[in-house]
Coordinates of C-alpha atoms and ligand atoms in Angstrom, one line a residue:
M1 CA -6.8 6.1 6.1
C2 CA -6.3 2.3 5.7
C3 CA -3.5 0.4 7.3
W4 CA -2.0 3.2 9.4
S5 CA -4.9 3.6 11.9
I6 CA -3.8 3.9 15.5
T7 CA -6.1 2.8 18.4
A8 CA -5.5 3.2 22.1
S9 CA -6.2 -0.5 22.7
M10 CA -3.0 -1.3 20.8
A11 CA -1.0 0.8 23.2
N12 CA 1.8 -1.0 25.0
S13 CA 0.9 -2.3 28.5
N14 CA 4.3 -2.8 30.1
D15 CA 6.9 -0.2 31.1
M16 CA 9.1 -0.7 28.0
P17 CA 8.9 2.4 25.8
L18 CA 6.3 1.6 23.3
Y19 CA 8.6 2.3 20.3
K20 CA 10.8 -0.5 21.5
D21 CA 7.9 -3.0 21.5
P22 CA 8.3 -5.1 18.3
H23 CA 4.6 -6.2 18.7
A24 CA 3.3 -2.7 18.5
S25 CA 2.2 -1.4 15.1
V26 CA 4.8 0.5 13.1
E27 CA 2.7 3.7 13.2
L28 CA 2.3 3.5 17.0
R29 CA 6.0 3.0 17.4
V30 CA 6.8 5.9 15.1
A31 CA 4.4 8.2 16.9
D32 CA 5.7 7.2 20.3
L33 CA 9.4 7.7 19.3
L34 CA 8.7 11.0 17.5
K35 CA 7.2 12.6 20.5
R36 CA 10.2 11.6 22.6
M37 CA 12.8 13.2 20.2
T38 CA 14.5 16.5 20.7
L39 CA 14.8 18.9 17.7
K40 CA 18.5 18.0 17.5
E41 CA 17.7 14.3 17.4
K42 CA 15.1 14.9 14.7
I43 CA 17.4 17.0 12.5
G44 CA 20.1 14.3 13.0
Q45 CA 17.8 11.6 11.6
M46 CA 17.6 13.6 8.4
I47 CA 21.4 13.7 8.0
Q48 CA 23.3 11.1 6.0
I49 CA 27.1 11.5 6.1
E50 CA 30.0 9.7 4.3
R51 CA 31.7 6.9 6.2
S52 CA 35.1 8.5 5.8
I53 CA 34.3 11.2 8.3
A54 CA 32.0 9.2 10.6
N55 CA 33.1 8.3 14.1
S56 CA 31.6 7.4 17.5
S57 CA 31.8 11.0 18.8
N58 CA 30.1 12.7 15.8
I59 CA 27.5 10.0 15.6
Q60 CA 26.6 10.4 19.3
E61 CA 26.8 14.2 19.1
Y62 CA 24.7 14.7 16.0
F63 CA 22.4 11.6 16.0
F64 CA 22.9 10.8 12.3
G65 CA 20.1 8.8 10.8
S66 CA 22.3 7.3 8.1
I67 CA 25.9 6.8 6.9
L68 CA 26.9 5.9 3.3
S69 CA 29.7 4.6 1.3
G70 CA 30.1 6.9 -1.7
G71 CA 31.4 5.2 -4.9
G72 CA 34.6 3.4 -4.0
S73 CA 34.5 4.4 -0.3
V74 CA 35.7 1.2 1.5
P75 CA 37.0 0.4 5.0
A76 CA 40.3 -0.7 3.4
E77 CA 41.6 -1.7 0.0
N78 CA 40.3 -5.2 -0.9
A79 CA 38.4 -5.2 2.5
S80 CA 36.9 -8.5 3.5
P81 CA 33.2 -9.0 4.4
T82 CA 34.3 -9.1 8.0
D83 CA 36.1 -5.8 7.7
W84 CA 32.9 -4.3 6.3
M85 CA 30.8 -5.8 9.1
D86 CA 33.2 -4.6 11.7
M87 CA 33.0 -1.0 10.3
V88 CA 29.2 -0.9 10.0
D89 CA 28.6 -2.5 13.4
G90 CA 31.1 -0.1 14.9
F91 CA 29.0 2.9 13.7
Q92 CA 25.8 1.1 14.8
K93 CA 27.2 0.5 18.3
A94 CA 27.7 4.3 18.7
A95 CA 24.2 5.1 17.4
L96 CA 22.6 2.6 19.8
G97 CA 24.5 4.2 22.6
T98 CA 22.6 7.5 22.2
R99 CA 19.8 8.5 24.5
L100 CA 17.0 6.9 22.5
G101 CA 19.1 4.3 20.8
I102 CA 17.8 4.9 17.3
P103 CA 19.7 2.6 14.9
L104 CA 21.4 4.2 11.9
I105 CA 20.9 2.8 8.4
Y106 CA 24.0 2.3 6.3
G107 CA 23.6 2.7 2.6
I108 CA 25.7 1.9 -0.5
D109 CA 25.4 1.8 -4.3
A110 CA 24.8 -1.8 -5.4
V111 CA 23.8 -1.1 -8.9
H112 CA 25.2 -4.2 -10.6
G113 CA 25.9 -6.4 -7.7
H114 CA 27.7 -5.2 -4.5
N115 CA 30.0 -3.2 -6.7
N116 CA 32.1 -1.4 -4.1
V117 CA 33.3 -4.7 -2.6
Y118 CA 36.3 -6.6 -3.8
G119 CA 35.4 -10.2 -4.6
A120 CA 31.7 -9.5 -5.0
T121 CA 29.8 -10.8 -7.9
I122 CA 29.5 -8.1 -10.6
F123 CA 26.4 -8.5 -12.7
P124 CA 25.9 -7.0 -16.2
H125 CA 24.9 -3.3 -16.0
N126 CA 21.3 -2.5 -16.6
V127 CA 21.6 -1.7 -20.3
G128 CA 22.5 -5.4 -20.8
L129 CA 19.9 -6.7 -18.4
G130 CA 17.3 -4.8 -20.4
C131 CA 18.3 -6.9 -23.5
T132 CA 17.3 -10.1 -21.6
R133 CA 13.6 -8.9 -21.4
D134 CA 13.6 -11.2 -18.3
P135 CA 12.0 -9.7 -15.2
D136 CA 12.3 -12.9 -13.3
L137 CA 16.1 -12.9 -14.0
V138 CA 16.5 -9.4 -12.6
K139 CA 14.4 -10.3 -9.6
R140 CA 16.8 -13.2 -8.9
I141 CA 19.7 -10.8 -9.4
G142 CA 18.1 -8.5 -6.8
A143 CA 17.8 -11.3 -4.3
A144 CA 21.4 -12.4 -4.8
T145 CA 22.6 -8.8 -4.6
A146 CA 20.7 -8.4 -1.3
L147 CA 22.5 -11.4 0.1
E148 CA 25.9 -10.1 -0.8
V149 CA 25.1 -6.7 0.6
R150 CA 23.9 -8.3 3.9
G151 CA 27.1 -10.3 3.7
T152 CA 28.9 -7.1 4.5
G153 CA 26.4 -6.0 7.2
I154 CA 24.7 -3.4 5.1
P155 CA 20.9 -3.2 5.0
Y156 CA 20.2 -0.5 2.4
V157 CA 21.1 0.1 -1.3
F158 CA 20.8 3.0 -3.7
A159 CA 19.4 0.8 -6.4
P160 CA 17.7 0.3 -8.8
C161 CA 18.3 3.1 -11.2
I162 CA 15.0 3.2 -13.1
A163 CA 16.0 6.0 -15.5
V164 CA 14.7 5.9 -19.0
C165 CA 17.7 6.9 -21.0
R166 CA 16.6 8.7 -24.1
H167 CA 20.0 9.9 -25.4
P168 CA 23.0 7.5 -25.4
S169 CA 25.4 10.4 -25.0
W170 CA 24.4 10.4 -21.3
G171 CA 27.3 9.1 -19.2
R172 CA 24.8 7.1 -17.1
C173 CA 22.9 5.5 -20.0
Y174 CA 24.2 2.1 -19.1
E175 CA 22.5 2.4 -15.7
S176 CA 19.2 2.5 -17.5
Y177 CA 17.4 -0.7 -18.5
G178 CA 16.5 0.9 -21.8
E179 CA 14.8 3.6 -23.8
D180 CA 11.3 2.2 -23.6
P181 CA 9.4 3.1 -20.4
D182 CA 7.4 -0.2 -20.6
L183 CA 10.7 -2.2 -20.5
V184 CA 12.0 -0.2 -17.5
R185 CA 8.6 -0.8 -15.7
K186 CA 9.0 -4.6 -16.2
M187 CA 12.5 -4.5 -14.8
T188 CA 11.3 -3.0 -11.5
E189 CA 10.9 -6.6 -10.5
V190 CA 14.4 -6.2 -9.2
I191 CA 12.8 -4.3 -6.2
P192 CA 10.9 -7.4 -4.8
G193 CA 14.2 -9.2 -5.5
L194 CA 16.2 -6.8 -3.3
Q195 CA 13.4 -6.2 -0.6
G196 CA 11.5 -9.5 -0.8
E197 CA 7.8 -9.7 -1.7
P198 CA 5.9 -6.5 -0.9
S199 CA 3.7 -6.5 2.2
G200 CA 0.8 -4.5 0.7
L201 CA -0.3 -1.6 -1.4
G202 CA 2.7 0.6 -1.7
I203 CA 3.8 0.2 1.9
P204 CA 7.6 0.3 2.1
S205 CA 8.6 -3.2 3.1
V206 CA 11.7 -5.3 3.6
A207 CA 10.6 -8.9 4.0
S208 CA 13.5 -10.4 6.0
Q209 CA 17.0 -9.9 7.2
L210 CA 18.2 -11.5 4.0
N211 CA 16.7 -8.6 2.1
V212 CA 17.7 -4.9 1.9
A213 CA 15.9 -1.6 1.6
A214 CA 15.9 -0.4 -2.0
T215 CA 16.0 3.0 -3.7
A216 CA 14.2 3.9 -6.9
K217 CA 16.3 6.6 -8.6
H218 CA 16.6 9.3 -9.8
F219 CA 13.2 11.0 -9.5
V220 CA 12.4 12.3 -12.2
G221 CA 13.5 12.7 -15.7
D222 CA 17.2 12.0 -15.1
G223 CA 17.5 10.2 -18.5
G224 CA 15.7 12.8 -20.5
T225 CA 18.1 15.7 -20.4
V226 CA 19.0 17.8 -23.5
N227 CA 21.8 16.0 -25.5
G228 CA 22.1 13.5 -22.6
I229 CA 24.1 16.0 -20.6
D230 CA 24.3 14.6 -17.1
E231 CA 22.6 16.6 -14.3
N232 CA 21.2 19.0 -16.9
N233 CA 17.7 20.0 -18.1
T234 CA 14.8 17.8 -19.2
V235 CA 12.5 19.8 -21.4
S236 CA 9.2 18.1 -22.0
S237 CA 5.5 18.5 -21.3
Y238 CA 4.2 17.2 -18.0
K239 CA 2.3 14.5 -19.9
R240 CA 5.5 13.3 -21.5
L241 CA 7.5 13.5 -18.3
V242 CA 4.9 11.2 -16.7
S243 CA 4.5 8.8 -19.6
T244 CA 8.2 8.4 -20.3
H245 CA 10.1 9.0 -17.0
M246 CA 7.6 8.7 -14.1
V247 CA 5.7 5.5 -14.9
G248 CA 8.5 3.3 -13.5
Y249 CA 7.9 4.9 -10.1
F250 CA 4.2 3.8 -10.2
D251 CA 5.5 0.2 -10.2
A252 CA 8.3 0.8 -7.8
I253 CA 5.9 2.3 -5.2
A254 CA 3.3 -0.5 -5.8
K255 CA 6.2 -3.0 -5.2
G256 CA 6.9 -1.3 -1.8
V257 CA 10.2 0.5 -2.6
S258 CA 11.5 1.9 0.7
T259 CA 13.2 5.1 -0.5
I260 CA 13.3 7.3 -3.6
M261 CA 16.3 9.3 -4.6
V262 CA 15.8 12.7 -6.3
S263 CA 17.6 13.5 -9.5
Y264 CA 20.3 16.2 -9.9
S265 CA 18.6 17.2 -13.2
S266 CA 16.0 19.9 -13.7
W267 CA 12.6 19.8 -15.3
K268 CA 11.9 22.8 -17.5
G269 CA 14.7 24.7 -15.8
K270 CA 13.7 23.9 -12.2
R271 CA 16.1 21.7 -10.2
M272 CA 14.4 18.5 -9.1
H273 CA 15.9 18.9 -5.6
S274 CA 13.8 22.0 -5.2
N275 CA 10.6 20.8 -6.9
R276 CA 7.9 20.8 -4.3
I277 CA 5.1 20.0 -6.7
L278 CA 6.7 16.9 -8.1
I279 CA 8.1 15.6 -4.8
S280 CA 5.5 16.6 -2.2
H281 CA 2.3 16.9 -4.3
V282 CA 2.8 14.3 -7.0
L283 CA 5.1 11.7 -5.4
K284 CA 3.9 11.8 -1.8
K285 CA 0.3 12.9 -2.1
Q286 CA -0.9 11.7 -5.5
L287 CA 1.3 8.5 -5.7
Q288 CA 1.0 7.9 -2.0
F289 CA 4.7 7.2 -1.5
K290 CA 5.1 6.3 2.2
G291 CA 8.8 5.7 2.4
F292 CA 11.4 8.4 2.6
V293 CA 12.8 10.7 -0.1
I294 CA 16.6 11.0 -0.1
S295 CA 18.7 13.7 -1.9
D296 CA 21.5 12.8 -4.1
W297 CA 25.1 13.4 -3.1
E298 CA 25.4 17.1 -2.3
G299 CA 22.2 17.5 -4.1
L300 CA 21.2 20.6 -2.1
D301 CA 24.5 22.2 -3.0
R302 CA 23.9 21.6 -6.7
I303 CA 20.6 23.5 -6.6
T304 CA 22.6 26.6 -7.3
T305 CA 25.2 27.4 -9.9
P306 CA 28.0 27.5 -8.8
W307 CA 27.4 24.7 -6.4
G308 CA 27.0 25.5 -2.7
V309 CA 26.3 29.3 -2.8
N310 CA 23.5 30.5 -0.6
Y311 CA 23.4 27.0 1.0
T312 CA 20.9 27.9 3.7
N313 CA 18.5 29.0 1.0
S314 CA 19.0 25.7 -0.8
V315 CA 18.4 23.8 2.5
Q316 CA 15.1 25.7 2.8
L317 CA 14.2 24.9 -0.8
G318 CA 15.1 21.2 -0.6
V319 CA 13.6 20.4 2.7
N320 CA 10.4 22.3 1.9
A321 CA 10.2 20.6 -1.5
G322 CA 9.9 17.3 0.4
L323 CA 13.4 15.9 0.8
D324 CA 13.4 13.8 4.0
M325 CA 17.0 12.5 4.2
I326 CA 19.9 14.6 3.0
M327 CA 23.0 13.0 1.6
V328 CA 25.0 15.8 2.9
P329 CA 27.8 14.0 2.9
F330 CA 30.5 16.1 4.7
N331 CA 29.2 19.5 5.8
Y332 CA 26.8 18.2 8.4
T333 CA 27.4 21.1 10.8
T334 CA 26.4 23.6 8.2
F335 CA 23.3 21.6 7.4
Q336 CA 22.4 21.4 11.1
E337 CA 23.0 25.1 11.7
S338 CA 20.9 25.9 8.6
M339 CA 18.0 23.8 9.9
F340 CA 18.1 25.4 13.3
S341 CA 18.0 28.9 11.9
L342 CA 15.3 28.1 9.2
L343 CA 13.1 26.5 11.9
E344 CA 13.7 29.5 14.2
S345 CA 12.5 31.9 11.4
K346 CA 9.7 29.5 10.5
S347 CA 11.0 29.3 7.0
I348 CA 10.7 25.6 7.5
L349 CA 7.8 24.4 9.7
M350 CA 8.1 21.7 12.4
K351 CA 5.4 19.6 10.6
R352 CA 7.8 19.3 7.6
V353 CA 10.6 18.0 9.9
N354 CA 8.1 15.6 11.6
D355 CA 7.0 14.3 8.2
A356 CA 10.6 13.6 7.2
V357 CA 11.5 11.9 10.5
R358 CA 8.2 9.9 10.5
R359 CA 9.1 8.5 7.1
I360 CA 12.6 7.7 8.0
L361 CA 11.5 5.9 11.2
R362 CA 8.7 4.1 9.3
V363 CA 11.3 2.5 7.0
K364 CA 13.6 1.6 9.9
F365 CA 10.8 0.0 12.0
T366 CA 9.3 -1.7 9.0
M367 CA 12.6 -3.4 8.0
G368 CA 13.3 -4.6 11.5
L369 CA 16.3 -2.4 12.0
F370 CA 15.4 -1.8 15.7
E371 CA 15.3 -5.5 16.3
Y372 CA 18.2 -6.5 14.1
P373 CA 20.6 -3.5 14.0
Y374 CA 23.8 -5.6 13.6
A375 CA 25.3 -7.7 10.9
D376 CA 24.4 -11.4 10.5
R377 CA 27.9 -12.7 10.4
S378 CA 26.8 -16.0 9.0
L379 CA 26.2 -14.3 5.7
A380 CA 29.8 -13.3 5.0
S381 CA 30.2 -16.3 2.6
M382 CA 27.5 -14.8 0.4
V383 CA 29.9 -12.3 -1.1
G384 CA 31.0 -13.7 -4.4
A385 CA 29.2 -17.0 -3.8
Q386 CA 29.4 -19.4 -6.7
A387 CA 25.7 -19.6 -7.1
H388 CA 25.6 -15.9 -7.7
R389 CA 28.4 -16.1 -10.2
D390 CA 26.5 -18.8 -12.0
L391 CA 23.4 -16.5 -12.0
A392 CA 25.6 -13.6 -13.4
R393 CA 26.9 -16.0 -16.1
E394 CA 23.3 -16.7 -17.1
A395 CA 22.6 -13.0 -17.2
V396 CA 25.6 -12.4 -19.4
R397 CA 24.4 -15.1 -21.8
K398 CA 20.9 -13.6 -22.0
S399 CA 22.2 -10.1 -22.4
L400 CA 24.3 -10.6 -25.5
V401 CA 22.8 -9.3 -28.8
L402 CA 23.9 -10.8 -32.1
L403 CA 23.9 -8.0 -34.6
K404 CA 25.6 -9.7 -37.5
N405 CA 26.6 -13.3 -38.3
G406 CA 28.3 -14.0 -41.7
K407 CA 29.2 -11.8 -44.6
S408 CA 26.5 -13.6 -46.5
S409 CA 23.6 -15.7 -45.3
H410 CA 25.3 -19.0 -46.3
S411 CA 28.5 -18.5 -44.2
P412 CA 27.7 -17.6 -40.6
L413 CA 30.9 -17.5 -38.6
L414 CA 29.1 -18.2 -35.2
P415 CA 29.0 -20.6 -33.4
L416 CA 32.8 -20.7 -33.3
D417 CA 34.6 -24.0 -33.7
K418 CA 35.9 -25.3 -30.4
K419 CA 38.3 -27.6 -32.2
A420 CA 39.9 -25.0 -34.4
S421 CA 43.7 -25.6 -34.6
K422 CA 44.8 -22.0 -34.0
I423 CA 42.8 -18.9 -33.1
L424 CA 43.6 -15.3 -32.3
V425 CA 42.0 -13.4 -29.4
A426 CA 42.7 -9.7 -29.8
G427 CA 41.8 -6.3 -28.3
S428 CA 42.1 -4.1 -25.3
H429 CA 39.0 -5.6 -23.6
A430 CA 39.7 -9.3 -24.2
N431 CA 41.7 -9.9 -21.0
D432 CA 40.6 -7.0 -18.7
I433 CA 38.1 -7.6 -15.9
G434 CA 37.9 -3.9 -15.2
N435 CA 36.9 -3.0 -18.7
Q436 CA 34.4 -5.8 -18.7
C437 CA 32.7 -4.4 -15.6
G438 CA 32.6 -0.7 -16.5
G439 CA 31.9 2.1 -14.1
W440 CA 30.7 1.7 -10.5
T441 CA 33.1 -1.1 -9.9
I442 CA 35.4 -1.1 -6.9
T443 CA 35.7 2.6 -7.4
W444 CA 33.2 5.2 -8.5
Q445 CA 34.6 5.5 -12.0
G446 CA 35.8 1.9 -12.3
N447 CA 39.2 1.1 -13.8
S448 CA 40.9 -1.0 -16.4
G449 CA 43.0 -3.9 -15.2
N450 CA 42.7 -6.7 -12.7
I451 CA 40.6 -4.9 -10.2
T452 CA 38.6 -7.8 -8.7
K453 CA 38.0 -11.5 -8.9
G454 CA 36.3 -12.8 -12.0
T455 CA 36.8 -14.4 -15.4
T456 CA 38.0 -12.4 -18.4
I457 CA 36.7 -13.2 -21.9
L458 CA 40.1 -14.6 -22.9
E459 CA 40.1 -16.9 -19.8
A460 CA 36.6 -18.0 -20.7
I461 CA 37.6 -18.8 -24.3
S462 CA 40.7 -20.7 -23.1
S463 CA 38.6 -22.9 -20.9
T464 CA 36.1 -23.6 -23.7
V465 CA 38.2 -24.6 -26.7
S466 CA 39.8 -28.0 -27.1
K467 CA 43.1 -28.7 -25.4
E468 CA 44.7 -28.9 -28.9
T469 CA 43.6 -25.5 -29.9
K470 CA 46.4 -22.9 -29.9
I471 CA 45.3 -19.5 -28.7
V472 CA 47.3 -16.4 -29.5
F473 CA 46.4 -13.3 -27.5
E474 CA 47.4 -9.8 -28.6
A475 CA 45.9 -6.7 -27.0
A476 CA 46.9 -4.3 -29.8
P477 CA 47.8 -6.1 -32.9
N478 CA 49.5 -4.1 -35.7
A479 CA 48.5 -4.4 -39.4
N480 CA 50.7 -7.5 -40.0
F481 CA 50.0 -9.4 -36.8
A482 CA 47.2 -11.6 -38.2
K483 CA 48.5 -11.8 -41.7
D484 CA 49.2 -15.4 -43.0
K485 CA 49.5 -16.9 -39.6
G486 CA 47.0 -19.7 -40.1
F487 CA 44.4 -18.4 -37.7
A488 CA 41.1 -20.2 -38.2
Y489 CA 39.3 -17.1 -36.8
A490 CA 39.8 -14.2 -34.5
V491 CA 37.7 -12.9 -31.6
V492 CA 38.2 -9.1 -31.3
V493 CA 37.1 -7.6 -28.0
V494 CA 37.2 -3.8 -27.9
G495 CA 35.1 -1.0 -26.6
E496 CA 34.8 1.8 -24.0
I497 CA 36.9 2.1 -20.9
P498 CA 35.1 2.5 -17.6
Y499 CA 33.3 5.8 -16.7
A500 CA 30.5 7.0 -14.5
E501 CA 28.1 9.9 -14.5
Y502 CA 29.2 13.1 -16.2
V503 CA 32.7 11.7 -16.9
G504 CA 31.0 9.4 -19.5
D505 CA 29.1 12.1 -21.3
N506 CA 30.1 11.8 -25.0
L507 CA 28.6 13.3 -28.1
N508 CA 30.6 11.4 -30.8
L509 CA 30.1 7.9 -29.6
T510 CA 32.8 6.3 -31.7
I511 CA 34.7 3.1 -30.7
P512 CA 37.6 4.5 -28.6
E513 CA 40.9 3.3 -27.3
G514 CA 42.3 2.0 -30.6
G515 CA 39.4 -0.4 -31.1
I516 CA 38.8 0.7 -34.6
E517 CA 42.5 0.1 -35.6
T518 CA 42.4 -3.4 -33.9
I519 CA 39.2 -4.3 -35.9
Q520 CA 40.8 -3.1 -39.2
N521 CA 44.2 -4.8 -38.5
V522 CA 42.7 -8.1 -37.6
C523 CA 39.5 -8.4 -39.7
S524 CA 41.3 -7.5 -42.9
S525 CA 43.5 -10.6 -42.5
V526 CA 41.3 -13.2 -40.8
Q527 CA 37.6 -13.9 -40.4
C528 CA 36.6 -12.2 -37.2
V529 CA 33.8 -11.8 -34.6
V530 CA 33.9 -8.4 -32.9
V531 CA 32.6 -8.4 -29.3
L532 CA 31.8 -4.8 -28.3
I533 CA 32.1 -3.9 -24.6
S534 CA 30.3 -0.7 -24.1
G535 CA 27.7 1.1 -22.0
R536 CA 25.6 2.0 -25.1
P537 CA 25.5 1.6 -28.8
L538 CA 28.5 3.1 -30.7
V539 CA 29.1 4.1 -34.3
V540 CA 29.9 0.8 -36.1
E541 CA 28.4 1.2 -39.5
P542 CA 31.6 2.2 -41.3
Y543 CA 33.4 -0.9 -40.1
L544 CA 30.5 -3.4 -40.3
S545 CA 31.4 -4.8 -43.7
M546 CA 34.8 -5.9 -42.6
M547 CA 33.4 -7.9 -39.7
D548 CA 32.1 -11.4 -40.2
A549 CA 30.1 -11.2 -37.0
L550 CA 29.3 -8.5 -34.4
V551 CA 28.1 -9.1 -30.8
A552 CA 27.0 -6.4 -28.4
A553 CA 28.1 -7.6 -25.0
W554 CA 27.5 -4.3 -23.1
L555 CA 29.2 -4.2 -19.7
P556 CA 29.0 -7.9 -18.7
G557 CA 30.7 -7.8 -15.3
T558 CA 32.9 -10.5 -13.7
E559 CA 31.5 -13.6 -15.4
G560 CA 33.2 -13.6 -18.9
N561 CA 32.2 -17.3 -19.3
G562 CA 28.7 -16.1 -20.3
V563 CA 30.3 -14.6 -23.4
S564 CA 32.1 -17.8 -24.5
D565 CA 29.1 -20.0 -23.6
V566 CA 27.2 -18.3 -26.5
L567 CA 30.0 -17.6 -28.9
F568 CA 30.8 -21.3 -29.1
G569 CA 27.1 -22.4 -29.3
D570 CA 26.6 -24.0 -25.9
Y571 CA 23.7 -21.5 -25.5
P572 CA 21.7 -19.6 -28.0
F573 CA 21.7 -15.8 -28.6
Q574 CA 18.5 -14.4 -27.2
G575 CA 19.2 -10.8 -26.4
K576 CA 17.1 -8.1 -28.0
L577 CA 18.3 -4.5 -28.2
S578 CA 17.2 -2.4 -25.2
R579 CA 18.3 0.6 -27.2
T580 CA 18.1 1.8 -30.8
W581 CA 21.4 1.3 -32.5
F582 CA 22.0 4.5 -34.5
R583 CA 24.0 4.9 -37.7
R584 CA 25.5 8.2 -36.8
A585 CA 25.6 10.3 -33.7
D586 CA 24.0 13.3 -35.5
Q587 CA 20.8 11.2 -35.7
L588 CA 20.4 11.5 -31.9
P589 CA 18.2 11.5 -30.0
M590 CA 16.4 8.7 -31.9
N591 CA 14.2 6.3 -30.0
V592 CA 11.7 3.6 -30.8
G593 CA 8.4 5.2 -31.9
D594 CA 9.9 8.3 -33.3
K595 CA 8.5 9.5 -36.6
K596 CA 12.0 10.0 -38.0
Y597 CA 13.5 6.6 -37.4
D598 CA 16.4 5.3 -39.5
P599 CA 18.6 3.1 -37.2
L600 CA 21.3 0.7 -38.2
F601 CA 19.6 -1.9 -35.9
P602 CA 16.2 -1.1 -34.5
Y603 CA 15.1 -1.3 -30.9
G604 CA 14.3 -5.0 -30.2
F605 CA 16.6 -6.3 -32.9
G606 CA 18.7 -9.4 -32.2
L607 CA 19.7 -12.4 -34.4
S608 CA 19.8 -16.0 -33.1
Y609 CA 21.5 -19.1 -34.3
S610 CA 19.6 -20.6 -37.2
Y611 CA 20.3 -24.2 -36.4
Ligands
GLC701 C1 26.0 9.8 -7.0 C2 24.9 9.3 -7.9 C3 23.9 8.5 -7.1 C4 24.5 7.7 -6.0 C5 25.1 8.7 -5.0 C6 25.8 8.0 -3.9 O1 26.5 11.1 -7.3 O2 24.2 10.3 -8.6 O3 23.3 7.6 -8.1 O4 23.6 6.8 -5.4 O5 25.9 9.7 -5.6 O6 27.0 7.3 -4.4

């Protein structure tokens, strides 16, 4: 078997335990350490707990392999990079103080920048990045994100999500680069951005201490569930499962992704977390994935309905299916007890545990965690660095899709006049950084309001127009607000408020939060461009005729300047839809290539300036 061969001549000559020898091969180090470990230490390596319950004593008693921040789990409100580094290093110190001194790996969701962290650069969510059709851009975003994550002392992220969302009712559709598997495959370039250039054919690799271990998620079919219901059931042939939802993993593995997270969803009624054929046979044997497979949050508990019943049986199903690390995240004693009893009864065999631990250690050795277990404090300034904000601004520009410009071809409204005497900026999303960022920002669900550092669209417009231009801002204008007030034009910014996962499941997909009334109240009185902030296409056809222009801005993140750059013509529109824009929700699911295909705007649509 190429690349993993072990020869006696490579054995370590001095008295330092071989696994501590950075010059020894990874496989030799893994083998040496594995044989030194007790069963309790091996089971500990398979456990990932939540930071809120972690402390030196349970780390040293249970030998946890990993600790995570769940969505929004932070050392303190608005914690600084140093606060983060102190927390992570504190946990690491405890781990290194155990008998074998195996470092733990701290993981966090960094799905559109380092999104848990106050002051971090928040990039557009994947649905917008898919509209850029720019793999190099997402690779650069990956590299910048890795630097910001390392700037808090963290070496591991649960990103990218390479779901292929096939139904926009899914509350996680914005985490998907698009409905076309080939587009999603191209966007796996974010992995060498996060991890650095891969070292070889599918070998998990993290090129330097400026990179992080990445996670391709959620294996497999998370974006294909019936009616887009989160964590539900994907019903398709195996051929379709592979061709639509699995092909992205071919690329992720070839690019050396370190870990793969399993989906909560089911395939043909069988929970992915218990699917031994797809995890052990397909992913590990056929696709030769050599990193470790991690469960989702309480993924074992959710094998059953209701969650958590017959937990020991779920542990048996999940571990035997091929799960290596278990995102427990709280009931670690129950998990450990279950493992002891299942091994005792030979319901789980020791070779399965050894395979799991071998994979976990392989990733830790490969990424240099034994040599560099602590934060590099010189990187703290990477969090929210201006160069990253400039990159995010570029990404916003390239993600915008122009859907309409002008009520008739001779009178395009965009680009807007910077020298207009008086303009109206209206809408619930015009001056709201939280709405701009969407879910998975500072907290799990995200929030409206001034939740982190950044530039709102209103602030961006204000810094773009001439000093003589009078700007009037009104979040919720009534029917008379814009009437006969001498506005040259209005920018109406409305859309969805932040949500994440099942909270965002939505079957009617209309513009919420009073957005329709704002459009009607403003656009009936003054020529208007509507900028839609949303995680997916929404029903706009009934209101399209009243708009002079319509721009899909998706969930752009902290750099609102990217929107004004293009609205005022400093940069062209170049975004192309990563998703089919339906007329009505009852048409769904409707994806490019379907026989019955009658969209308002087709997949790949996007206007540009005709100058
Ligand atoms: C969540 C998500 C997963 C995330 C994990 C840790 O429930 O399904 O994408 O990485 O928990 O926050």
